[in-house]
CSV table of N, CA and C in Angstrom, one decimal:
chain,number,residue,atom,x,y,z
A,497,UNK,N,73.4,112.4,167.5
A,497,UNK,CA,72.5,111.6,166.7
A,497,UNK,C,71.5,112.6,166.1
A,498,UNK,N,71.0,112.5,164.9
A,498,UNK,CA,70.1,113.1,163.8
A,498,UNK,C,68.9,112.9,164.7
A,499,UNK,N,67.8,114.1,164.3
A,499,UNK,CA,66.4,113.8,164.4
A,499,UNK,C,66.1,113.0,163.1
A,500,UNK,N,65.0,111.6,163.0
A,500,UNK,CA,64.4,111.2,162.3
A,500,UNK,C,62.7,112.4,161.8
A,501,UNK,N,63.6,111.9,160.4
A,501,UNK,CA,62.6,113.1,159.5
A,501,UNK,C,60.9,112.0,159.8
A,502,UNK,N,60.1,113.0,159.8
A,502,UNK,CA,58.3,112.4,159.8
A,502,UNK,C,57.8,112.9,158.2
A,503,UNK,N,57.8,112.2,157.6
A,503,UNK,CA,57.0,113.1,156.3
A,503,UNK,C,55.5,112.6,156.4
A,504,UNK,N,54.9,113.7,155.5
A,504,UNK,CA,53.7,113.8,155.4
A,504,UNK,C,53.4,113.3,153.8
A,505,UNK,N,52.2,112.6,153.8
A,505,UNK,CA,52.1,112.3,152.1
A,505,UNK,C,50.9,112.7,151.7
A,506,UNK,N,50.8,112.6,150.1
A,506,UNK,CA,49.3,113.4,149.4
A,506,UNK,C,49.8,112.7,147.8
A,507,UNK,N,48.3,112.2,147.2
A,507,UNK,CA,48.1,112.0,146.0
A,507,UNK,C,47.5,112.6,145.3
A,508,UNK,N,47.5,113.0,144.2
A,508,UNK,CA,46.7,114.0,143.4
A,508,UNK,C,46.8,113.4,142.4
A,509,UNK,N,45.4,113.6,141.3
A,509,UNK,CA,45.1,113.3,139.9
A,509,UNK,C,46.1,114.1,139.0
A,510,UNK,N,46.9,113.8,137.7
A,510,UNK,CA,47.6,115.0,136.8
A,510,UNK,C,47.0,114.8,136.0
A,511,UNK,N,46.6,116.0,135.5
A,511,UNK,CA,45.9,116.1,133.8
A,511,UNK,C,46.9,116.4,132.7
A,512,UNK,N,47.6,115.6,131.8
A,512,UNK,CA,47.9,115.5,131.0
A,512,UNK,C,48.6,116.9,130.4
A,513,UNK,N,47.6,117.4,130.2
A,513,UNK,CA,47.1,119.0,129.5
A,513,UNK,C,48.0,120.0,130.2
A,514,UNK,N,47.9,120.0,131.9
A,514,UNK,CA,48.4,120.9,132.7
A,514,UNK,C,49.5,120.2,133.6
A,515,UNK,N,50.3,119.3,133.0
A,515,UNK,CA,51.2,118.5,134.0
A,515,UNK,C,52.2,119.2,135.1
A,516,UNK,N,53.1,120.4,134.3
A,516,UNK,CA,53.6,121.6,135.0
A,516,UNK,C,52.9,122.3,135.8
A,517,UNK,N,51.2,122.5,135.5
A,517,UNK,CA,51.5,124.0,136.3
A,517,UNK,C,50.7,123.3,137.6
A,518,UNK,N,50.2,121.7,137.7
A,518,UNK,CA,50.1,121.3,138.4
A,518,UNK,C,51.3,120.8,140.0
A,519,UNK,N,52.1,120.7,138.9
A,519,UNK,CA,53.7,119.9,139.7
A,519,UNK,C,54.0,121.0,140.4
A,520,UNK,N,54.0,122.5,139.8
A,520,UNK,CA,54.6,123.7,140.1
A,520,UNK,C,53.7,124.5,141.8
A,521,UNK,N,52.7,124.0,141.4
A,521,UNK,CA,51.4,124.3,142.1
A,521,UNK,C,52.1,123.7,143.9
A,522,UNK,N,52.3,122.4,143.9
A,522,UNK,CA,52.3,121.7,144.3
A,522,UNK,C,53.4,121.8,145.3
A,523,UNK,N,54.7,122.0,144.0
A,523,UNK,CA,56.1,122.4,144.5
A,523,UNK,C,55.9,124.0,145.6
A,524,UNK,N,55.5,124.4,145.3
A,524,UNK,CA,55.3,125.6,145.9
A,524,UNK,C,54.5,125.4,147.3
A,525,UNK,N,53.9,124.8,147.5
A,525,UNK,CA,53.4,124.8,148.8
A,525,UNK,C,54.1,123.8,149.6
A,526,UNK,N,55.3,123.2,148.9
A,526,UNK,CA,56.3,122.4,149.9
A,526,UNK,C,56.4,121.2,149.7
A,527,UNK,N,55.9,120.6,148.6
A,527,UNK,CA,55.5,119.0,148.4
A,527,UNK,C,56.6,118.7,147.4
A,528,UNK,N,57.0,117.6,147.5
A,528,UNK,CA,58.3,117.2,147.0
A,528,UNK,C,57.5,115.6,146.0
A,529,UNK,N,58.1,116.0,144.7
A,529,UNK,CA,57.4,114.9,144.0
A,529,UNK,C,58.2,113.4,144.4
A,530,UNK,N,57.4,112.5,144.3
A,530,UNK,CA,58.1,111.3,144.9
A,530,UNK,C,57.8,110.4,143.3
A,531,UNK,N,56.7,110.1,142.6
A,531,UNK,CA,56.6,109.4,141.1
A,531,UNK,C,55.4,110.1,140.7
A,532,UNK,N,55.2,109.2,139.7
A,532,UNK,CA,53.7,109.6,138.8
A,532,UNK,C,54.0,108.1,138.6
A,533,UNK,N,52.6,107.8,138.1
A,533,UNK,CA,52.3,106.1,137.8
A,533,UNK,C,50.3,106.5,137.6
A,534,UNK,N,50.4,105.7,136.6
A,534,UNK,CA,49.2,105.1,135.4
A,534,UNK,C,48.1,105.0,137.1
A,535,UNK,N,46.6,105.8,136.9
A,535,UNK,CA,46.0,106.0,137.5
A,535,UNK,C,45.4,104.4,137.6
A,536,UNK,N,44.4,104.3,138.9
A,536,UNK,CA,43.8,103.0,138.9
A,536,UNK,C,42.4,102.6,137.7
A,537,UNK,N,42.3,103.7,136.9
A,537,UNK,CA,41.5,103.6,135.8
A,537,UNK,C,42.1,102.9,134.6
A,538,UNK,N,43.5,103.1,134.5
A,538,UNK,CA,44.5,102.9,133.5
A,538,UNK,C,44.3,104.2,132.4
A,539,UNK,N,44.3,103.5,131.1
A,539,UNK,CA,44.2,104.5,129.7
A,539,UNK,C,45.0,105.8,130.3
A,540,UNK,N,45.0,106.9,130.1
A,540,UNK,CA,45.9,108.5,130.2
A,540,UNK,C,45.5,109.1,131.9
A,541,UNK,N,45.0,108.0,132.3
A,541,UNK,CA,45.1,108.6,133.8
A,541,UNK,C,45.7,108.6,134.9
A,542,UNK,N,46.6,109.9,135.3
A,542,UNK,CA,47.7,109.8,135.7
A,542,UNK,C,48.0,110.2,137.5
A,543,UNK,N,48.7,109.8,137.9
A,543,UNK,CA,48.4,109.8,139.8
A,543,UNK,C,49.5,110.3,140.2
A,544,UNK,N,49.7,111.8,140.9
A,544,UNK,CA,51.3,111.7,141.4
A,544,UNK,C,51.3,111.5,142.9
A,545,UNK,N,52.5,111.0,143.4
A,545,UNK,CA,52.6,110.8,144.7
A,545,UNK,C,53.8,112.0,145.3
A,546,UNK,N,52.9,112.5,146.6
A,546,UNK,CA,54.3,113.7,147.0
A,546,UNK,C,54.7,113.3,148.3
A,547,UNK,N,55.9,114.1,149.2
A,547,UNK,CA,56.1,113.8,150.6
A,547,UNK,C,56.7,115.2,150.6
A,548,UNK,N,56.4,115.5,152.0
A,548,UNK,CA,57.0,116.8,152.6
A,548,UNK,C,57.0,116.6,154.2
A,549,UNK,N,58.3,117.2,154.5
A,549,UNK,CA,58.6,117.1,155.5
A,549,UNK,C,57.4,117.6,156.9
A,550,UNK,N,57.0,116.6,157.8
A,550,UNK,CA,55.1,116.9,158.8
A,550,UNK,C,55.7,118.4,159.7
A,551,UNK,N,55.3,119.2,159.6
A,551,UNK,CA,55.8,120.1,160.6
A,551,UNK,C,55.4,120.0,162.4
């Protein structure tokens, strides 16, 4: 039988402007994008949700 994975989660603000080099940022330290979705402000503000496996 498999070990059951534990992930870890984190939200972050995306700016529009820098959407890559934020995602890339991000990707790099192990965080796996899960969505983006319209910030709780609404209008162009943007929220992404990540998960990475808890060590």
């Amino acid at each position: 039988m498999s070990e059951k994975a534990i992930w870890e989660y984190f939200s972050a603000p995306v700016l529009i402007h820098a959407t890559k080099q934020i995602l890339d940022n991000y990707g790099s330290e192990g965080w796996e994008l899960v969505t983006i979705m319209s910030g709780p402000n609404g209008g162009d503000s943007l929220v992404a949700y990540f998960k990475r496996p808890k060590s």
